[in-house]
Amino acid sequence: MSQHHHARRCAATVATVSALAVILAGCSTPSSPADEQASPPGVTETTVTIGTHTPLTGPAAAGYSSISAAAKAYFDYLNDKGGINGRTIEYIVKDDGYNPATTQSVVRELVQEDGVFAILNGLGTPTHTAVIDYLNENEVPDLFVASGSTTWNEPEKYPYTFGFNADYVVEGAALAQYASDEHPGSTVCVLGQDDGFGDEIIEGAEIAVGADGLTDVQRYAVSNQDVTAQIGAMQAAGCQINILATLPGFTALAIGTAAKLGWSPMWFTSSVGADYSTLLQFFGDDAGPSLLQGMVGSNYLPMGDTEWVALFAQVNEDYNAGAPFDGNTVYGMSVAYLFAEALAAAGENPTRASLMQAVTSGELEGNGILPLAFGEDSHAAYLGAGITVVDQGVQDYVGETYALEGDKVVAVEPQPGALTGDGIPSS
């Protein structure tokens, strides 16, 4: 279970697949252990096929549409090096527009028509919530969800699902604790998405500053591209530090709206919407650097002058058609590396069962700033987050890393994963 108390949203009801669809799906239907040993879905002598749902269009596309392209670039790099145990990784990416109904359709296509071995890094809390029951009922490995919802860390209820992000309660607690440590006495407020994302950032912030420690809380909906009322209310409340549980477009919208109002509070942003290079695309090179100067963020993956960043930058140049290199690129390639590590650990003839055993073994290392927390009783990847600051156009860690121990925020020492073997995991 999650390491702390939280309120969980109920998953959307999934319609039962018709008998005709099962027949058409053929070998993509759930198999017995004996059948899977002989022919696991998505695995041939030369390939392993996996898939994802992600917003290539719609309100979350800005920034996020580059994640799956970065993951594919890493897989192309890996495949050119011989793949994993002689198999190349085929990655099917389907656009869901950040719409849960569309997510249900494309995930069924991936499982029933494309016969994928696993779903990797499905993106979004509301979208992935719509398919989590379906994937678990059909015993499809649901790996490294691109969301910090604590729902992904419920191994008894969802044994096939594993998160990737540091969860939102952790991020909210880390940001609020940093605000309290570095700016004691400042008024702290939250602008959050009106779903589990916002709920859990608020929950984490209240762990750090107390239930009455937030001066004002505002919510927004992704369907409404206007946050003037929310920003105006926060300004009127005297907010000095604003913690944002926002997608990248809404991070930019909040900061830009405040600037139009002549208001310059401090911005503390969840990793979901904190990438400097992505935000700069909204503001441009003229206004962006001054608007984003001093922005505080949370993160748990490599950044700055590290071997991992250097490797991923080279992979991006060689395999990603000259796409901009930013934090979302690092995210996508980090996920792809972790899947490759799990696949290598699953053995020369991987099955869904052996893949699950590899993830829960406690032996995966990843490349984050803290050790992975995966195990039989934990389906969370990272239980802590570091603090980043933008200074003169450079975004990097400032040294503070926080984790939750029960309902207490504690400072911990980073333990970054080492780069070995040119980023090619071995079995």
CSV table of C-alpha atoms in Angstrom, one decimal:
chain,number,residue,atom,x,y,z
A,1,MET,CA,0.0,0.0,0.0
A,2,SER,CA,1.0,3.6,-0.2
A,3,GLN,CA,3.4,4.8,2.5
A,4,HIS,CA,0.9,7.4,3.8
A,5,HIS,CA,-2.8,7.9,4.1
A,6,HIS,CA,-4.6,9.3,1.1
A,7,ALA,CA,-8.0,9.6,-0.5
A,8,ARG,CA,-8.4,7.5,-3.6
A,9,ARG,CA,-10.6,8.1,-6.6
A,10,CYS,CA,-12.7,5.2,-7.8
A,11,ALA,CA,-11.7,3.8,-11.2
A,12,ALA,CA,-14.1,4.3,-14.1
A,13,THR,CA,-16.2,1.3,-14.9
A,14,VAL,CA,-14.9,-0.7,-17.8
A,15,ALA,CA,-17.3,-2.5,-20.2
A,16,THR,CA,-16.9,-6.2,-20.6
A,17,VAL,CA,-15.3,-7.4,-23.8
A,18,SER,CA,-17.8,-9.3,-26.0
A,19,ALA,CA,-17.3,-12.9,-26.9
A,20,LEU,CA,-16.7,-11.9,-30.5
A,21,ALA,CA,-13.9,-9.6,-29.6
A,22,VAL,CA,-12.3,-12.3,-27.5
A,23,ILE,CA,-12.4,-14.7,-30.5
A,24,LEU,CA,-10.9,-12.0,-32.8
A,25,ALA,CA,-8.2,-11.2,-30.3
A,26,GLY,CA,-6.9,-14.7,-30.4
A,27,CYS,CA,-3.8,-15.2,-28.4
A,28,SER,CA,-4.1,-11.8,-26.8
A,29,THR,CA,-6.6,-13.1,-24.3
A,30,PRO,CA,-5.4,-14.0,-20.8
A,31,SER,CA,-3.4,-17.2,-20.9
A,32,SER,CA,-2.7,-19.9,-18.4
A,33,PRO,CA,0.9,-20.1,-17.1
A,34,ALA,CA,1.6,-23.2,-19.2
A,35,ASP,CA,0.3,-21.4,-22.4
A,36,GLU,CA,2.3,-18.3,-21.6
A,37,GLN,CA,5.5,-20.3,-21.2
A,38,ALA,CA,5.0,-21.5,-24.8
A,39,SER,CA,3.9,-18.2,-26.4
A,40,PRO,CA,3.5,-15.1,-24.3
A,41,PRO,CA,1.7,-12.2,-25.9
A,42,GLY,CA,3.9,-9.8,-27.8
A,43,VAL,CA,7.0,-11.9,-27.7
A,44,THR,CA,8.6,-13.6,-30.7
A,45,GLU,CA,12.1,-15.1,-31.3
A,46,THR,CA,13.3,-11.7,-32.4
A,47,THR,CA,11.0,-9.0,-30.9
A,48,VAL,CA,9.1,-7.8,-27.9
A,49,THR,CA,6.1,-5.6,-28.6
A,50,ILE,CA,4.8,-3.1,-26.0
A,51,GLY,CA,2.5,-0.1,-26.2
A,52,THR,CA,1.4,3.0,-24.5
A,53,HIS,CA,-1.4,5.6,-24.4
A,54,THR,CA,-0.3,9.2,-24.3
A,55,PRO,CA,-1.6,12.7,-25.3
A,56,LEU,CA,-0.1,13.5,-28.7
A,57,THR,CA,-3.0,16.0,-29.1
A,58,GLY,CA,-5.3,17.8,-26.6
A,59,PRO,CA,-4.7,19.9,-23.5
A,60,ALA,CA,-1.8,17.8,-22.2
A,61,ALA,CA,0.1,17.4,-25.5
A,62,ALA,CA,2.4,20.4,-24.9
A,63,GLY,CA,5.6,18.9,-23.5
A,64,TYR,CA,4.1,15.5,-22.9
A,65,SER,CA,3.9,14.5,-26.6
A,66,SER,CA,7.7,14.4,-26.6
A,67,ILE,CA,7.9,11.7,-23.9
A,68,SER,CA,6.9,8.7,-26.1
A,69,ALA,CA,9.2,9.9,-28.9
A,70,ALA,CA,12.1,10.1,-26.5
A,71,ALA,CA,11.3,6.6,-25.2
A,72,LYS,CA,11.2,5.3,-28.8
A,73,ALA,CA,14.5,7.0,-29.5
A,74,TYR,CA,16.1,5.1,-26.6
A,75,PHE,CA,14.6,1.8,-27.8
A,76,ASP,CA,16.0,2.5,-31.3
A,77,TYR,CA,19.4,3.1,-29.7
A,78,LEU,CA,19.1,-0.1,-27.7
A,79,ASN,CA,17.9,-2.1,-30.8
A,80,ASP,CA,21.0,-0.9,-32.8
A,81,LYS,CA,23.1,-2.3,-29.9
A,82,GLY,CA,21.5,-5.7,-30.3
A,83,GLY,CA,18.4,-5.3,-28.1
A,84,ILE,CA,17.7,-7.3,-25.0
A,85,ASN,CA,18.7,-11.0,-25.1
A,86,GLY,CA,18.7,-10.8,-28.9
A,87,ARG,CA,15.2,-9.3,-29.2
A,88,THR,CA,14.5,-5.8,-30.4
A,89,ILE,CA,11.8,-3.7,-28.6
A,90,GLU,CA,8.8,-2.5,-30.8
A,91,TYR,CA,7.0,0.4,-29.1
A,92,ILE,CA,3.4,1.1,-30.3
A,93,VAL,CA,2.3,4.7,-29.3
A,94,LYS,CA,-1.4,5.6,-29.5
A,95,ASP,CA,-2.8,9.0,-29.0
A,96,ASP,CA,-5.6,9.4,-26.4
A,97,GLY,CA,-5.9,13.2,-26.4
A,98,TYR,CA,-5.9,13.1,-22.6
A,99,ASN,CA,-9.5,11.8,-22.8
A,100,PRO,CA,-10.4,8.8,-20.6
A,101,ALA,CA,-13.0,7.5,-23.1
A,102,THR,CA,-10.4,7.5,-25.9
A,103,THR,CA,-7.8,5.9,-23.5
A,104,GLN,CA,-10.2,2.9,-23.0
A,105,SER,CA,-10.5,2.5,-26.8
A,106,VAL,CA,-6.8,2.7,-27.6
A,107,VAL,CA,-5.7,0.4,-24.7
A,108,ARG,CA,-8.2,-2.3,-25.8
A,109,GLU,CA,-6.7,-2.0,-29.3
A,110,LEU,CA,-3.2,-2.5,-27.9
A,111,VAL,CA,-4.2,-5.5,-25.9
A,112,GLN,CA,-6.7,-7.2,-28.1
A,113,GLU,CA,-5.6,-6.3,-31.6
A,114,ASP,CA,-1.9,-5.5,-31.3
A,115,GLY,CA,-1.3,-8.2,-28.7
A,116,VAL,CA,1.3,-6.3,-26.6
A,117,PHE,CA,3.4,-7.9,-24.0
A,118,ALA,CA,2.9,-5.0,-21.6
A,119,ILE,CA,1.6,-1.4,-21.4
A,120,LEU,CA,4.5,1.0,-20.6
A,121,ASN,CA,4.1,4.5,-19.1
A,122,GLY,CA,0.5,5.2,-19.9
A,123,LEU,CA,0.2,8.9,-19.2
A,124,GLY,CA,-2.2,10.7,-16.9
A,125,THR,CA,-4.2,10.2,-13.7
A,126,PRO,CA,-7.8,10.5,-15.1
A,127,THR,CA,-6.9,8.6,-18.3
A,128,HIS,CA,-5.0,5.7,-16.8
A,129,THR,CA,-7.6,5.4,-14.0
A,130,ALA,CA,-10.1,4.5,-16.8
A,131,VAL,CA,-8.1,1.4,-17.9
A,132,ILE,CA,-6.4,0.2,-14.7
A,133,ASP,CA,-9.2,-2.3,-13.9
A,134,TYR,CA,-9.2,-3.7,-17.4
A,135,LEU,CA,-5.4,-4.2,-17.5
A,136,ASN,CA,-5.4,-6.0,-14.1
A,137,GLU,CA,-8.4,-8.1,-14.9
A,138,ASN,CA,-6.6,-9.3,-18.1
A,139,GLU,CA,-3.3,-9.7,-16.3
A,140,VAL,CA,-1.4,-7.3,-18.6
A,141,PRO,CA,1.8,-5.9,-17.0
A,142,ASP,CA,1.0,-2.2,-16.5
A,143,LEU,CA,4.4,-0.8,-15.9
A,144,PHE,CA,5.7,2.6,-14.8
A,145,VAL,CA,2.6,4.7,-15.2
A,146,ALA,CA,3.3,8.4,-16.1
A,147,SER,CA,1.5,9.9,-13.1
A,148,GLY,CA,2.2,10.4,-9.5
A,149,SER,CA,-1.2,9.1,-8.3
A,150,THR,CA,-0.9,6.8,-5.2
A,151,THR,CA,-3.5,4.6,-6.9
A,152,TRP,CA,-0.7,2.8,-8.8
A,153,ASN,CA,0.8,1.7,-5.5
A,154,GLU,CA,-2.0,-0.7,-4.4
A,155,PRO,CA,-0.5,-4.1,-5.0
A,156,GLU,CA,-3.4,-6.1,-3.4
A,157,LYS,CA,-6.0,-4.3,-5.5
A,158,TYR,CA,-3.9,-3.8,-8.7
A,159,PRO,CA,-1.2,-6.4,-8.7
A,160,TYR,CA,-0.1,-5.7,-12.3
A,161,THR,CA,0.2,-1.9,-12.0
A,162,PHE,CA,3.4,-0.1,-11.0
A,163,GLY,CA,4.0,3.7,-10.8
A,164,PHE,CA,7.0,5.6,-12.1
A,165,ASN,CA,6.8,9.2,-10.8
A,166,ALA,CA,7.4,10.1,-7.2
A,167,ASP,CA,3.9,10.3,-6.0
A,168,TYR,CA,2.0,13.6,-5.7
A,169,VAL,CA,1.7,13.4,-1.9
A,170,VAL,CA,5.5,13.1,-1.7
A,171,GLU,CA,6.0,16.0,-4.1
A,172,GLY,CA,3.5,18.3,-2.3
A,173,ALA,CA,5.2,17.5,1.0
A,174,ALA,CA,8.6,18.2,-0.4
A,175,LEU,CA,7.7,21.5,-2.0
A,176,ALA,CA,5.8,22.7,1.1
A,177,GLN,CA,8.6,21.6,3.4
A,178,TYR,CA,11.2,23.4,1.3
A,179,ALA,CA,9.0,26.5,1.5
A,180,SER,CA,8.8,26.3,5.2
A,181,ASP,CA,12.6,25.6,5.6
A,182,GLU,CA,13.8,28.4,3.2
A,183,HIS,CA,11.0,31.0,3.6
A,184,PRO,CA,9.6,30.6,7.2
A,185,GLY,CA,6.6,32.8,7.9
A,186,SER,CA,5.6,33.1,4.2
A,187,THR,CA,2.0,32.5,3.2
A,188,VAL,CA,1.7,29.3,1.2
A,189,CYS,CA,-1.1,28.6,-1.3
A,190,VAL,CA,-2.0,25.9,-3.9
A,191,LEU,CA,-3.4,25.9,-7.4
A,192,GLY,CA,-4.3,22.4,-8.3
A,193,GLN,CA,-6.0,20.4,-11.0
A,194,ASP,CA,-9.5,19.4,-10.0
A,195,ASP,CA,-8.8,15.7,-9.8
A,196,GLY,CA,-6.5,13.3,-7.8
A,197,PHE,CA,-3.4,15.2,-9.0
A,198,GLY,CA,-4.5,18.3,-7.2
A,199,ASP,CA,-6.0,16.4,-4.2
A,200,GLU,CA,-2.7,14.6,-3.4
A,201,ILE,CA,-0.5,17.6,-3.9
A,202,ILE,CA,-2.7,19.4,-1.3
A,203,GLU,CA,-2.6,16.4,1.0
A,204,GLY,CA,1.2,16.4,0.9
A,205,ALA,CA,1.5,20.1,1.4
A,206,GLU,CA,-0.7,19.9,4.5
A,207,ILE,CA,1.5,17.1,5.9
A,208,ALA,CA,4.4,19.6,5.8
A,209,VAL,CA,2.7,22.8,6.9
A,210,GLY,CA,-0.4,21.5,8.8
A,211,ALA,CA,-4.1,21.4,7.9
A,212,ASP,CA,-4.4,25.2,8.5
A,213,GLY,CA,-1.0,26.0,7.0
A,214,LEU,CA,-2.3,26.8,3.5
A,215,THR,CA,-3.6,30.3,3.1
A,216,ASP,CA,-5.7,29.7,0.0
A,217,VAL,CA,-6.4,26.7,-2.3
A,218,GLN,CA,-7.7,27.1,-5.8
A,219,ARG,CA,-8.7,24.4,-8.4
A,220,TYR,CA,-8.8,24.5,-12.2
A,221,ALA,CA,-10.2,22.2,-14.9
A,222,VAL,CA,-8.2,21.3,-18.0
A,223,SER,CA,-11.3,22.0,-20.1
A,224,ASN,CA,-11.1,25.7,-19.2
A,225,GLN,CA,-8.0,27.6,-20.5
A,226,ASP,CA,-8.6,30.6,-18.2
A,227,VAL,CA,-7.3,30.8,-14.6
A,228,THR,CA,-7.8,34.5,-14.1
A,229,ALA,CA,-10.3,34.0,-11.4
A,230,GLN,CA,-8.1,31.6,-9.5
A,231,ILE,CA,-5.0,33.7,-9.8
A,232,GLY,CA,-6.9,36.8,-8.8
A,233,ALA,CA,-8.2,35.1,-5.7
A,234,MET,CA,-4.7,34.0,-4.7
A,235,GLN,CA,-3.4,37.5,-5.2
A,236,ALA,CA,-6.2,38.9,-3.0
A,237,ALA,CA,-5.5,36.3,-0.3
A,238,GLY,CA,-1.9,37.6,0.0
A,239,CYS,CA,-0.2,34.4,-1.3
A,240,GLN,CA,3.6,34.7,-1.3
A,241,ILE,CA,4.4,31.1,-2.4
A,242,ASN,CA,2.2,29.3,-4.8
A,243,ILE,CA,2.5,25.5,-5.1
A,244,LEU,CA,1.3,24.4,-8.5
A,245,ALA,CA,-0.2,21.0,-9.3
A,246,THR,CA,-0.4,21.8,-13.0
A,247,LEU,CA,0.2,20.4,-16.4
A,248,PRO,CA,2.9,22.4,-18.3
A,249,GLY,CA,0.4,24.5,-20.2
A,250,PHE,CA,-1.3,25.5,-17.0
A,251,THR,CA,1.9,26.2,-15.2
A,252,ALA,CA,2.7,28.7,-18.0
A,253,LEU,CA,-0.9,30.0,-17.9
A,254,ALA,CA,-0.8,30.6,-14.1
A,255,ILE,CA,2.6,32.4,-14.3
A,256,GLY,CA,1.6,34.4,-17.3
A,257,THR,CA,-1.7,35.4,-15.9
A,258,ALA,CA,-0.1,36.7,-12.7
A,259,ALA,CA,2.4,38.7,-14.8
A,260,LYS,CA,-0.4,40.4,-16.6
A,261,LEU,CA,-1.9,41.3,-13.2
A,262,GLY,CA,1.5,42.8,-12.2
A,263,TRP,CA,1.9,40.1,-9.5
A,264,SER,CA,5.2,38.3,-8.8
A,265,PRO,CA,4.9,35.6,-6.1
A,266,MET,CA,7.3,32.7,-5.8
A,267,TRP,CA,6.3,29.6,-7.8
A,268,PHE,CA,6.8,26.1,-6.5
A,269,THR,CA,5.9,23.5,-9.1
A,270,SER,CA,5.4,19.7,-9.2
A,271,SER,CA,7.7,17.9,-11.6
A,272,VAL,CA,4.6,17.4,-13.8
A,273,GLY,CA,4.7,21.0,-14.9
A,274,ALA,CA,8.1,22.2,-13.9
A,275,ASP,CA,10.4,21.6,-16.8
A,276,TYR,CA,12.2,24.9,-17.7
A,277,SER,CA,12.8,24.1,-21.4
A,278,THR,CA,9.2,23.1,-21.9
A,279,LEU,CA,7.9,26.2,-20.2
A,280,LEU,CA,10.2,28.4,-22.2
A,281,GLN,CA,8.4,27.3,-25.4
A,282,PHE,CA,5.2,29.0,-24.0
A,283,PHE,CA,6.9,32.3,-23.1
A,284,GLY,CA,9.7,32.6,-25.7
A,285,ASP,CA,13.3,33.5,-25.1
A,286,ASP,CA,12.6,37.1,-24.4
A,287,ALA,CA,10.0,37.0,-21.6
A,288,GLY,CA,10.6,33.4,-20.4
A,289,PRO,CA,13.9,33.7,-18.6
A,290,SER,CA,12.7,36.6,-16.4
A,291,LEU,CA,9.3,35.1,-15.7
A,292,LEU,CA,10.8,31.7,-14.7
A,293,GLN,CA,13.8,33.0,-12.8
A,294,GLY,CA,13.8,31.5,-9.3
A,295,MET,CA,11.1,28.9,-10.0
A,296,VAL,CA,11.3,26.0,-7.6
A,297,GLY,CA,10.4,22.5,-8.7
A,298,SER,CA,10.6,18.9,-7.6
A,299,ASN,CA,12.2,16.1,-9.5
A,300,TYR,CA,13.7,12.6,-9.0
A,301,LEU,CA,15.5,12.0,-12.3
A,302,PRO,CA,19.0,13.0,-13.6
A,303,MET,CA,19.5,16.6,-14.6
A,304,GLY,CA,22.4,19.0,-15.0
A,305,ASP,CA,25.9,17.9,-15.7
A,306,THR,CA,25.6,14.1,-15.3
A,307,GLU,CA,26.6,11.1,-17.3
A,308,TRP,CA,23.0,10.1,-17.8
A,309,VAL,CA,22.0,13.5,-19.2
A,310,ALA,CA,25.0,13.4,-21.6
A,311,LEU,CA,24.1,9.9,-22.8
A,312,PHE,CA,20.5,10.9,-23.4
A,313,ALA,CA,21.4,14.1,-25.2
A,314,GLN,CA,23.6,12.0,-27.6
A,315,VAL,CA,20.8,9.5,-28.1
A,316,ASN,CA,18.4,12.3,-28.7
A,317,GLU,CA,20.7,13.8,-31.4
A,318,ASP,CA,21.2,10.5,-33.1
A,319,TYR,CA,17.8,8.9,-32.9
A,320,ASN,CA,15.2,11.6,-32.3
A,321,ALA,CA,15.3,13.7,-35.5
A,322,GLY,CA,16.8,16.7,-33.8
A,323,ALA,CA,13.9,17.2,-31.3
A,324,PRO,CA,14.5,19.7,-28.5
A,325,PHE,CA,16.3,18.1,-25.5
A,326,ASP,CA,14.6,18.8,-22.2
A,327,GLY,CA,13.4,17.2,-19.0
A,328,ASN,CA,10.6,15.4,-20.8
A,329,THR,CA,13.3,13.8,-23.0
A,330,VAL,CA,15.2,12.6,-20.0
A,331,TYR,CA,11.9,11.3,-18.5
A,332,GLY,CA,11.0,9.3,-21.6
A,333,MET,CA,14.4,7.8,-21.9
A,334,SER,CA,14.6,7.0,-18.2
A,335,VAL,CA,11.4,5.0,-18.4
A,336,ALA,CA,12.6,3.2,-21.5
A,337,TYR,CA,15.9,2.3,-19.8
A,338,LEU,CA,14.0,1.0,-16.7
A,339,PHE,CA,11.8,-1.2,-18.9
A,340,ALA,CA,14.9,-2.6,-20.7
A,341,GLU,CA,16.4,-3.3,-17.3
A,342,ALA,CA,13.3,-5.2,-16.2
A,343,LEU,CA,13.1,-7.1,-19.5
A,344,ALA,CA,16.8,-8.1,-19.2
A,345,ALA,CA,16.1,-9.4,-15.7
A,346,ALA,CA,13.0,-11.3,-16.9
A,347,GLY,CA,15.3,-13.8,-18.6
A,348,GLU,CA,16.2,-15.1,-22.1
A,349,ASN,CA,12.6,-16.3,-22.7
A,350,PRO,CA,10.5,-13.6,-20.9
A,351,THR,CA,7.0,-14.2,-19.9
A,352,ARG,CA,4.6,-11.8,-18.2
A,353,ALA,CA,5.1,-13.7,-15.0
A,354,SER,CA,8.9,-13.4,-15.2
A,355,LEU,CA,8.6,-9.7,-16.1
A,356,MET,CA,6.5,-9.1,-13.0
A,357,GLN,CA,9.0,-11.0,-10.8
A,358,ALA,CA,11.8,-8.9,-12.2
A,359,VAL,CA,10.1,-5.7,-11.2
A,360,THR,CA,9.2,-6.9,-7.7
A,361,SER,CA,12.6,-8.5,-7.0
A,362,GLY,CA,14.0,-5.3,-5.5
A,363,GLU,CA,17.0,-5.6,-7.8
A,364,LEU,CA,16.2,-3.0,-10.4
A,365,GLU,CA,18.3,0.1,-10.1
A,366,GLY,CA,17.0,2.6,-12.5
A,367,ASN,CA,18.7,6.0,-12.9
A,368,GLY,CA,16.9,8.2,-10.3
A,369,ILE,CA,18.4,10.2,-7.5
A,370,LEU,CA,17.0,7.7,-5.0
A,371,PRO,CA,16.9,3.9,-5.0
A,372,LEU,CA,13.7,2.3,-6.5
A,373,ALA,CA,11.2,1.2,-3.9
A,374,PHE,CA,9.6,-1.7,-6.0
A,375,GLY,CA,8.9,-4.9,-4.1
A,376,GLU,CA,6.2,-7.4,-3.3
A,377,ASP,CA,4.5,-4.9,-1.0
A,378,SER,CA,5.4,-1.7,-2.8
A,379,HIS,CA,4.5,-0.8,-6.4
A,380,ALA,CA,5.9,2.8,-6.0
A,381,ALA,CA,9.1,3.7,-7.8
A,382,TYR,CA,10.4,6.7,-5.9
A,383,LEU,CA,9.4,7.6,-2.3
A,384,GLY,CA,11.2,10.9,-2.3
A,385,ALA,CA,11.9,14.0,-4.4
A,386,GLY,CA,14.7,16.5,-4.8
A,387,ILE,CA,14.3,20.3,-5.1
A,388,THR,CA,15.3,22.2,-8.2
A,389,VAL,CA,15.7,25.9,-8.8
A,390,VAL,CA,15.9,27.9,-12.0
A,391,ASP,CA,18.8,30.3,-11.9
A,392,GLN,CA,19.9,32.4,-14.9
A,393,GLY,CA,18.4,29.9,-17.3
A,394,VAL,CA,19.8,26.8,-15.6
A,395,GLN,CA,17.6,24.3,-13.8
A,396,ASP,CA,19.3,22.0,-11.4
A,397,TYR,CA,19.1,20.4,-8.0
A,398,VAL,CA,19.9,22.6,-5.0
A,399,GLY,CA,20.8,19.8,-2.6
A,400,GLU,CA,17.6,19.3,-0.6
A,401,THR,CA,16.0,15.9,-1.0
A,402,TYR,CA,12.9,15.0,1.0
A,403,ALA,CA,11.0,11.8,1.7
A,404,LEU,CA,7.9,10.8,3.7
A,405,GLU,CA,8.3,8.5,6.7
A,406,GLY,CA,4.7,7.9,7.7
A,407,ASP,CA,3.2,11.4,8.0
A,408,LYS,CA,6.5,13.1,8.6
A,409,VAL,CA,8.7,14.8,6.1
A,410,VAL,CA,12.4,14.0,6.4
A,411,ALA,CA,15.5,15.1,4.6
A,412,VAL,CA,17.4,12.3,3.0
A,413,GLU,CA,20.7,11.9,1.1
A,414,PRO,CA,20.5,11.5,-2.6
A,415,GLN,CA,21.8,8.1,-4.0
A,416,PRO,CA,21.8,8.6,-7.7
A,417,GLY,CA,21.8,5.5,-9.9
A,418,ALA,CA,25.1,5.0,-11.7
A,419,LEU,CA,25.5,4.7,-15.5
A,420,THR,CA,27.1,1.5,-16.6
A,421,GLY,CA,27.5,-0.3,-19.9
A,422,ASP,CA,26.6,2.7,-22.1
A,423,GLY,CA,23.1,2.6,-20.7
A,424,ILE,CA,22.5,-0.9,-22.1
A,425,PRO,CA,21.2,-3.2,-19.3
A,426,SER,CA,22.5,-6.8,-19.2
A,427,SER,CA,20.8,-9.9,-17.9
